[in-house]
Tab-separated table of C-alpha atoms and ligand atoms in Angstrom:
chain	number	residue	atom	x	y	z
Z	1	UNK	CA	0.000	0.000	0.000
Z	2	UNK	CA	1.358	3.353	-0.993
Z	3	UNK	CA	1.714	6.228	1.383
Z	4	UNK	CA	-0.351	9.257	0.772
Z	5	UNK	CA	1.850	12.089	-0.219
Z	6	UNK	CA	-0.342	15.036	-0.841
Z	7	UNK	CA	1.726	17.759	-2.331
Z	8	UNK	CA	1.152	21.234	-1.069
Z	9	UNK	CA	0.797	23.165	-4.289
Z	10	UNK	CA	-0.349	26.522	-5.358
Z	11	UNK	CA	-3.101	25.348	-7.604
Z	12	UNK	CA	-5.773	27.024	-9.634
Z	13	UNK	CA	-7.182	30.243	-8.340
Z	14	UNK	CA	-10.029	29.565	-5.949
Z	15	UNK	CA	-9.146	25.895	-5.373
Z	16	UNK	CA	-9.460	25.061	-1.724
Z	17	UNK	CA	-10.745	22.630	0.844
Z	18	UNK	CA	-11.499	22.623	4.528
Z	19	UNK	CA	-9.161	21.078	7.052
Z	20	UNK	CA	-9.795	21.186	10.773
Z	21	UNK	CA	-7.210	23.067	12.738
Z	22	UNK	CA	-6.243	19.847	14.572
Z	23	UNK	CA	-5.532	17.976	11.350
Z	24	UNK	CA	-3.825	20.561	9.162
Z	25	UNK	CA	-0.273	19.592	8.280
Z	26	UNK	CA	2.766	21.797	8.658
Z	27	UNK	CA	3.730	23.219	5.278
Z	28	UNK	CA	0.160	23.317	3.933
Z	29	UNK	CA	-0.632	26.313	1.763
Z	30	UNK	CA	-3.275	28.587	3.249
Z	31	UNK	CA	-5.846	29.192	0.510
Z	32	UNK	CA	-7.485	32.305	1.870
Z	33	UNK	CA	-6.645	35.172	4.194
Z	34	UNK	CA	-7.348	34.456	7.854
Z	35	UNK	CA	-8.591	37.455	9.779
Z	36	UNK	CA	-8.965	37.980	13.506
Z	37	UNK	CA	-12.026	39.353	15.293
Z	38	UNK	CA	-10.970	42.916	14.658
Z	39	UNK	CA	-10.610	42.222	10.947
Z	40	UNK	CA	-6.843	42.445	10.819
Z	41	UNK	CA	-4.841	39.920	8.876
Z	42	UNK	CA	-3.487	36.959	10.861
Z	43	UNK	CA	-2.277	34.769	8.038
Z	44	UNK	CA	-1.996	35.839	4.468
Z	45	UNK	CA	-3.257	33.552	1.736
Z	46	UNK	CA	-0.565	31.451	0.059
Z	47	UNK	CA	1.536	31.440	3.214
Z	48	UNK	CA	2.699	28.096	4.630
Z	49	UNK	CA	1.215	26.693	7.776
Z	50	UNK	CA	3.605	26.411	10.711
Z	51	UNK	CA	3.144	24.379	13.873
Z	52	UNK	CA	3.279	27.525	16.004
Z	53	UNK	CA	0.099	28.815	14.309
Z	54	UNK	CA	-2.051	25.932	15.498
Z	55	UNK	CA	-2.342	26.899	19.152
Z	56	UNK	CA	-2.638	30.573	18.338
Z	57	UNK	CA	-5.471	30.095	15.824
Z	58	UNK	CA	-7.315	27.752	18.172
Z	59	UNK	CA	-7.113	30.331	20.935
Z	60	UNK	CA	-8.716	32.788	18.565
Z	61	UNK	CA	-11.582	30.380	17.995
Z	62	UNK	CA	-10.611	29.372	14.461
Z	63	UNK	CA	-11.533	25.729	13.973
Z	64	UNK	CA	-11.245	25.284	10.205
Z	65	UNK	CA	-8.730	26.524	7.678
Z	66	UNK	CA	-9.029	26.536	3.898
Z	67	UNK	CA	-5.975	25.014	2.272
Z	68	UNK	CA	-4.820	24.569	-1.292
Z	69	UNK	CA	-3.294	21.213	-2.241
Z	70	UNK	CA	-3.404	18.469	-4.851
Z	71	UNK	CA	-6.744	17.234	-3.566
Z	72	UNK	CA	-8.402	20.627	-3.660
Z	73	UNK	CA	-7.513	21.212	-7.308
Z	74	UNK	CA	-10.601	22.541	-9.062
Z	75	UNK	CA	-12.683	22.502	-5.872
Z	76	UNK	CA	-14.284	25.845	-5.149
Z	77	UNK	CA	-16.432	26.100	-2.031
Z	78	UNK	CA	-19.430	28.361	-2.523
Z	79	UNK	CA	-19.285	30.957	0.148
Z	80	UNK	CA	-22.050	33.217	1.270
Z	81	UNK	CA	-19.789	35.845	2.778
Z	82	UNK	CA	-16.070	36.403	2.510
Z	83	UNK	CA	-14.282	36.924	5.839
Z	84	UNK	CA	-14.042	40.625	5.020
Z	85	UNK	CA	-17.784	40.921	4.292
Z	86	UNK	CA	-18.616	39.029	7.468
Z	87	UNK	CA	-16.357	41.347	9.440
Z	88	UNK	CA	-17.983	44.450	7.966
Z	89	UNK	CA	-21.446	43.106	8.801
Z	90	UNK	CA	-20.410	42.475	12.384
Z	91	UNK	CA	-19.062	45.986	12.739
Z	92	UNK	CA	-22.291	47.447	11.367
Z	93	UNK	CA	-24.576	45.452	13.618
Z	94	UNK	CA	-22.376	46.268	16.607
Z	95	UNK	CA	-22.804	49.964	15.837
Z	96	UNK	CA	-26.582	49.565	15.587
Z	97	UNK	CA	-26.683	47.768	18.930
Z	98	UNK	CA	-24.618	50.484	20.564
Z	99	UNK	CA	-26.886	53.164	19.160
Z	100	UNK	CA	-29.887	51.390	20.653
Z	101	UNK	CA	-28.189	50.814	24.000
Z	102	UNK	CA	-27.295	54.479	24.249
Z	103	UNK	CA	-30.831	55.462	23.278
Z	104	UNK	CA	-29.638	57.586	20.445
Z	105	UNK	CA	-31.570	58.164	17.267
Z	106	UNK	CA	-31.833	54.930	15.314
Z	107	UNK	CA	-30.734	55.111	11.729
Z	108	UNK	CA	-33.373	53.042	10.026
Z	109	UNK	CA	-31.718	53.378	6.623
Z	110	UNK	CA	-28.568	51.660	7.822
Z	111	UNK	CA	-30.644	49.060	9.660
Z	112	UNK	CA	-32.377	48.219	6.382
Z	113	UNK	CA	-29.039	48.226	4.599
Z	114	UNK	CA	-27.679	45.583	6.963
Z	115	UNK	CA	-30.827	43.510	6.511
Z	116	UNK	CA	-30.609	43.680	2.747
Z	117	UNK	CA	-26.964	42.548	2.722
Z	118	UNK	CA	-28.300	39.270	4.080
Z	119	UNK	CA	-31.536	39.044	2.073
Z	120	UNK	CA	-29.692	39.809	-1.173
Z	121	UNK	CA	-27.003	37.215	-0.437
Z	122	UNK	CA	-29.644	34.616	0.243
Z	123	UNK	CA	-31.160	35.168	-3.183
Z	124	UNK	CA	-27.811	34.641	-4.857
Z	125	UNK	CA	-27.055	31.163	-3.529
Z	126	UNK	CA	-29.129	28.064	-3.866
Z	127	UNK	CA	-28.848	26.593	-0.420
Z	128	UNK	CA	-27.011	27.087	2.747
Z	129	UNK	CA	-23.656	26.115	1.383
Z	130	UNK	CA	-21.538	27.419	4.161
Z	131	UNK	CA	-21.474	26.130	7.677
Z	132	UNK	CA	-18.454	28.352	8.221
Z	133	UNK	CA	-20.632	31.376	7.535
Z	134	UNK	CA	-22.462	30.578	10.724
Z	135	UNK	CA	-19.442	31.337	12.824
Z	136	UNK	CA	-19.760	28.657	15.435
Z	137	UNK	CA	-16.999	29.701	17.760
Z	138	UNK	CA	-18.045	33.140	18.786
Z	139	UNK	CA	-19.559	34.133	22.088
Z	140	UNK	CA	-20.495	37.599	20.923
Z	141	UNK	CA	-24.191	38.346	20.820
Z	142	UNK	CA	-23.953	40.204	17.508
Z	143	UNK	CA	-22.108	37.386	15.754
Z	144	UNK	CA	-24.813	35.008	17.002
Z	145	UNK	CA	-27.549	37.356	15.789
Z	146	UNK	CA	-26.018	37.556	12.308
Z	147	UNK	CA	-25.772	33.783	12.037
Z	148	UNK	CA	-29.368	33.319	13.204
Z	149	UNK	CA	-30.492	35.970	10.704
Z	150	UNK	CA	-28.775	34.112	7.842
Z	151	UNK	CA	-30.360	30.807	8.877
Z	152	UNK	CA	-33.762	32.450	9.293
Z	153	UNK	CA	-33.541	33.989	5.832
Z	154	UNK	CA	-32.890	30.603	4.247
Z	155	UNK	CA	-35.724	29.019	6.241
Z	156	UNK	CA	-38.098	31.779	5.069
Z	157	UNK	CA	-37.214	31.061	1.480
Z	158	UNK	CA	-37.648	27.343	1.969
Z	159	UNK	CA	-41.107	28.002	3.463
Z	160	UNK	CA	-42.023	30.279	0.541
Z	161	UNK	CA	-42.482	33.440	2.605
Z	162	UNK	CA	-42.495	36.536	0.425
Z	163	UNK	CA	-39.685	39.074	0.310
Z	164	UNK	CA	-41.434	41.609	2.477
Z	165	UNK	CA	-41.997	39.164	5.327
Z	166	UNK	CA	-38.540	37.645	4.908
Z	167	UNK	CA	-37.010	41.080	5.360
Z	168	UNK	CA	-38.937	41.635	8.598
Z	169	UNK	CA	-37.973	38.198	9.905
Z	170	UNK	CA	-34.302	38.757	9.087
Z	171	UNK	CA	-34.427	42.165	10.788
Z	172	UNK	CA	-36.065	40.658	13.886
Z	173	UNK	CA	-33.430	37.923	13.918
Z	174	UNK	CA	-30.619	40.470	13.658
Z	175	UNK	CA	-31.870	42.145	16.821
Z	176	UNK	CA	-33.438	39.192	18.629
Z	177	UNK	CA	-30.891	39.025	21.446
Z	178	UNK	CA	-30.188	42.735	21.780
Z	179	UNK	CA	-31.506	42.541	25.347
Z	180	UNK	CA	-28.533	40.352	26.209
Z	181	UNK	CA	-26.184	43.273	25.699
Z	182	UNK	CA	-27.351	44.753	29.002
Z	183	UNK	CA	-27.198	41.490	30.968
Z	184	UNK	CA	-23.977	41.239	33.042
Z	185	UNK	CA	-21.270	39.439	31.062
Z	186	UNK	CA	-20.236	37.239	33.984
Z	187	UNK	CA	-23.702	35.673	34.034
Z	188	UNK	CA	-24.011	35.472	30.254
Z	189	UNK	CA	-20.634	33.778	29.758
Z	190	UNK	CA	-20.577	31.726	32.945
Z	191	UNK	CA	-18.860	28.444	32.098
Z	192	UNK	CA	-20.564	26.467	34.869
Z	193	UNK	CA	-24.204	25.705	35.642
Z	194	UNK	CA	-26.358	28.777	36.247
Z	195	UNK	CA	-28.226	29.199	39.504
Z	196	UNK	CA	-31.999	29.692	39.378
Z	197	UNK	CA	-31.523	33.426	40.087
Z	198	UNK	CA	-28.968	33.807	37.307
Z	199	UNK	CA	-31.196	31.993	34.830
Z	200	UNK	CA	-34.104	34.230	35.830
Z	201	UNK	CA	-31.935	37.250	34.992
Z	202	UNK	CA	-31.047	35.825	31.570
Z	203	UNK	CA	-34.710	35.132	30.932
Z	204	UNK	CA	-35.456	38.853	31.104
Z	205	UNK	CA	-33.533	39.537	27.849
Z	206	UNK	CA	-36.498	39.257	25.434
Z	207	UNK	CA	-38.436	41.884	27.388
Z	208	UNK	CA	-35.359	44.088	27.850
Z	209	UNK	CA	-34.741	43.914	24.108
Z	210	UNK	CA	-38.352	44.724	23.329
Z	211	UNK	CA	-38.180	47.765	25.627
Z	212	UNK	CA	-35.154	48.983	23.702
Z	213	UNK	CA	-36.821	48.891	20.289
Z	214	UNK	CA	-40.545	49.271	20.891
Z	215	UNK	CA	-40.705	53.040	20.553
Z	216	UNK	CA	-39.097	53.106	17.117
Z	217	UNK	CA	-41.951	53.314	14.663
Z	218	UNK	CA	-39.922	52.421	11.595
Z	219	UNK	CA	-39.036	49.085	13.129
Z	220	UNK	CA	-41.655	46.641	11.754
Z	221	UNK	CA	-44.104	45.224	14.339
Z	222	UNK	CA	-43.235	41.650	13.301
Z	223	UNK	CA	-39.533	42.311	13.997
Z	224	UNK	CA	-40.455	43.681	17.418
Z	225	UNK	CA	-42.563	40.611	18.201
Z	226	UNK	CA	-39.628	38.392	17.198
Z	227	UNK	CA	-37.413	40.153	19.746
Z	228	UNK	CA	-40.067	39.698	22.435
Z	229	UNK	CA	-41.191	36.147	21.606
Z	230	UNK	CA	-38.177	34.224	20.302
Z	231	UNK	CA	-38.142	32.019	23.408
Z	232	UNK	CA	-41.804	31.074	23.181
Z	233	UNK	CA	-42.604	27.421	22.500
Z	234	UNK	CA	-45.401	25.609	20.680
Z	235	UNK	CA	-46.935	24.219	23.889
Z	236	UNK	CA	-46.822	27.508	25.796
Z	237	UNK	CA	-43.836	26.415	27.904
Z	238	UNK	CA	-41.621	29.263	26.711
Z	239	UNK	CA	-41.087	32.756	28.049
Z	240	UNK	CA	-41.791	35.615	28.682
Z	241	UNK	CA	-45.496	35.430	27.791
Z	242	UNK	CA	-46.099	31.686	27.713
Z	243	UNK	CA	-47.698	32.082	24.294
Z	244	UNK	CA	-48.167	28.865	22.405
Z	245	UNK	CA	-48.529	27.981	18.749
Z	246	UNK	CA	-50.505	31.118	17.875
Z	247	UNK	CA	-47.410	33.300	17.327
Z	248	UNK	CA	-46.437	34.348	13.774
Z	249	UNK	CA	-44.528	31.829	11.649
Z	250	UNK	CA	-41.648	34.318	11.502
Z	251	UNK	CA	-41.309	34.115	15.291
Z	252	UNK	CA	-41.224	30.315	15.145
Z	253	UNK	CA	-38.520	30.457	12.480
Z	254	UNK	CA	-36.253	32.649	14.592
Z	255	UNK	CA	-36.966	30.571	17.731
Z	256	UNK	CA	-35.863	27.408	15.926
Z	257	UNK	CA	-32.819	28.993	14.240
Z	258	UNK	CA	-31.729	30.304	17.633
Z	259	UNK	CA	-31.814	26.761	19.063
Z	260	UNK	CA	-29.991	25.317	16.024
Z	261	UNK	CA	-27.232	27.882	16.115
Z	262	UNK	CA	-26.747	27.649	19.882
Z	263	UNK	CA	-26.353	23.862	19.694
Z	264	UNK	CA	-24.062	23.941	16.656
Z	265	UNK	CA	-21.780	26.463	18.353
Z	266	UNK	CA	-18.870	25.781	20.661
Z	267	UNK	CA	-19.455	26.747	24.260
Z	268	UNK	CA	-16.870	27.199	27.026
Z	269	UNK	CA	-17.982	23.842	28.480
Z	270	UNK	CA	-18.548	21.830	25.266
Z	271	UNK	CA	-17.799	21.614	21.581
Z	272	UNK	CA	-20.482	22.395	19.050
Z	273	UNK	CA	-22.715	19.434	18.152
Z	274	UNK	CA	-22.930	17.900	14.674
Z	275	UNK	CA	-25.854	18.734	12.363
Z	276	UNK	CA	-27.272	15.231	12.955
Z	277	UNK	CA	-27.151	15.611	16.734
Z	278	UNK	CA	-28.723	19.059	16.561
Z	279	UNK	CA	-31.595	17.830	14.389
Z	280	UNK	CA	-32.251	14.975	16.797
Z	281	UNK	CA	-32.505	17.413	19.713
Z	282	UNK	CA	-34.603	19.919	17.731
Z	283	UNK	CA	-37.076	17.125	16.928
Z	284	UNK	CA	-37.721	16.660	20.647
Z	285	UNK	CA	-37.937	20.360	21.479
Z	286	UNK	CA	-41.292	22.127	21.510
Z	287	UNK	CA	-40.446	23.910	18.291
Z	288	UNK	CA	-42.604	24.053	15.188
Z	289	UNK	CA	-41.577	20.854	13.410
Z	290	UNK	CA	-42.373	22.134	9.936
Z	291	UNK	CA	-39.864	24.905	10.572
Z	292	UNK	CA	-37.323	22.391	11.901
Z	293	UNK	CA	-37.657	20.401	8.650
Z	294	UNK	CA	-37.223	23.563	6.592
Z	295	UNK	CA	-34.014	24.431	8.433
Z	296	UNK	CA	-32.787	20.864	8.073
Z	297	UNK	CA	-33.339	21.058	4.313
Z	298	UNK	CA	-31.163	24.164	4.010
Z	299	UNK	CA	-28.198	22.937	6.034
Z	300	UNK	CA	-25.494	21.434	3.891
Z	301	UNK	CA	-23.991	18.525	5.769
Z	302	UNK	CA	-21.354	17.886	3.137
Z	303	UNK	CA	-20.328	21.233	1.661
Z	304	UNK	CA	-18.051	21.489	-1.365
Z	305	UNK	CA	-14.496	20.935	-0.194
Z	306	UNK	CA	-15.268	18.476	2.590
Z	307	UNK	CA	-13.891	14.938	2.735
Z	308	UNK	CA	-16.432	12.099	2.933
Z	309	UNK	CA	-16.397	8.326	3.126
Z	310	UNK	CA	-18.860	6.540	0.851
Z	311	UNK	CA	-20.806	3.393	1.657
Z	312	UNK	CA	-18.541	1.418	-0.698
Z	313	UNK	CA	-15.465	2.387	1.326
Z	314	UNK	CA	-14.145	4.940	-1.141
Z	315	UNK	CA	-13.094	8.342	0.143
Z	316	UNK	CA	-13.455	11.530	-1.793
Z	317	UNK	CA	-13.850	15.259	-1.768
Z	318	UNK	CA	-17.243	16.876	-2.380
Z	319	UNK	CA	-17.181	18.615	-5.751
Z	320	UNK	CA	-20.730	19.869	-6.089
Z	321	UNK	CA	-23.919	20.072	-4.038
Z	322	UNK	CA	-27.407	19.765	-5.474
Z	323	UNK	CA	-30.158	21.753	-3.814
Z	324	UNK	CA	-32.859	19.181	-4.484
Z	325	UNK	CA	-31.007	16.599	-2.397
Z	326	UNK	CA	-28.174	17.907	-0.274
Z	327	UNK	CA	-27.398	14.418	1.036
Z	328	UNK	CA	-26.264	13.287	-2.410
Z	329	UNK	CA	-23.507	15.511	-3.812
Z	330	UNK	CA	-21.001	14.757	-6.536
Z	331	UNK	CA	-17.798	13.377	-5.042
Z	332	UNK	CA	-14.333	13.189	-6.572
Z	333	UNK	CA	-12.603	10.062	-5.330
Z	334	UNK	CA	-9.166	10.366	-3.751
Z	335	UNK	CA	-8.868	7.020	-2.002
Z	336	UNK	CA	-10.087	3.665	-3.252
Z	337	UNK	CA	-9.313	0.006	-2.395
Z	338	UNK	CA	-6.873	1.053	0.312
Z	339	UNK	CA	-4.922	3.152	-2.142
Z	340	UNK	CA	-4.526	6.797	-2.723
Z	341	UNK	CA	-5.812	7.436	-6.188
Z	342	UNK	CA	-7.027	10.701	-7.552
Z	343	UNK	CA	-9.559	10.692	-10.221
Z	344	UNK	CA	-12.955	9.305	-10.966
Z	345	UNK	CA	-16.103	11.042	-9.938
Z	346	UNK	CA	-19.129	9.569	-8.276
Z	347	UNK	CA	-22.300	11.548	-8.731
Z	348	UNK	CA	-24.626	10.368	-5.993
Z	349	UNK	CA	-27.583	11.869	-7.855
Z	350	UNK	CA	-27.115	9.086	-10.396
Z	351	UNK	CA	-25.464	6.289	-8.440
Z	352	UNK	CA	-28.373	5.678	-6.131
Z	353	UNK	CA	-26.983	2.502	-4.516
Z	354	UNK	CA	-24.070	4.422	-2.994
Z	355	UNK	CA	-24.504	6.892	-0.151
Z	356	UNK	CA	-22.328	8.941	2.171
Z	357	UNK	CA	-21.379	6.886	5.214
Z	358	UNK	CA	-19.632	9.654	7.117
Z	359	UNK	CA	-18.079	13.044	7.060
Z	360	UNK	CA	-14.335	12.665	7.513
Z	361	UNK	CA	-12.167	15.228	9.073
Z	362	UNK	CA	-8.993	13.784	7.623
Z	363	UNK	CA	-7.487	11.848	4.769
Z	364	UNK	CA	-6.400	8.396	5.912
Z	365	UNK	CA	-2.681	7.678	6.080
Z	366	UNK	CA	-1.347	4.339	4.921
Z	367	UNK	CA	2.145	2.911	5.330
Z	368	UNK	CA	4.503	2.554	2.430
U	401	FE2	FE1	-32.468	34.817	23.134
């Protein structure tokens, strides 16, 4: 059996694949700029990965890196937002939050501009191709709100809500946790179990948020209701009002996206859960199950650039996703019959007897 020697090459422009920070090899070529929270450049694209970077990047909450190598040749992940766009969006929403906290005049034009960055992006891509766009390693309320807004937008489209309603839902999602910005950070980010009193304080955030926005007439009523009711549940067990299933569909969408994103994200006391695990939990929660299915249908488990093992034992890299069935992408084989072998493609849309057995985080190593 031959050893896998994947050459680190500077391939075609835009060729890249995901490698988890734990598995990336020293000498790998970074395929895209890596930015820190403040938007400044940490690692320039085309630079070589060094062992010393690993710990540093992990500390900064970076879990995946895009690399360029032989395997990624011709693979171009579809990305909703570039790191720079994501950064700009975060800055904008942070400014809006601060304006609201300080009770200054709200600039509705810029609020709408932020919303339309997301709604326009959603129109331009077919499905939710980018788990990395969700930013699963950030404790910041605004980063969470942006991710939930993106998910909510996709769910709206999947549920055939019109543009006008989608915009209001996305806007509500962008601000849904604004009340958390005035909850003490030591309670919000407490790594251990919360006491009953602490949890009661956290539970005030929907009402606090609603208080902050309710007097602004330009803010759509549906968006306001989303801020107030995003912790309500179908059976009336939620808070603050104990409303049940009668709330607007848009509220249910944001409530479910909030749960999905929270479970997918890393927390100080646990790693983020897999999509499969999250769906299993969401099925048992008192969320609207039609909405849960819609979200499930927009999450790409095997995005372009990820390594998967097929039911026939072959291993390959995902080349293309198909919106009609995200479970069955086209895969370019890199490992077959215990050997490293680049080449043939398996389109799971056509080869119905083969399916994806698991998502791999690595390329298997074999001895020479
Ligand atoms: Fe919340």
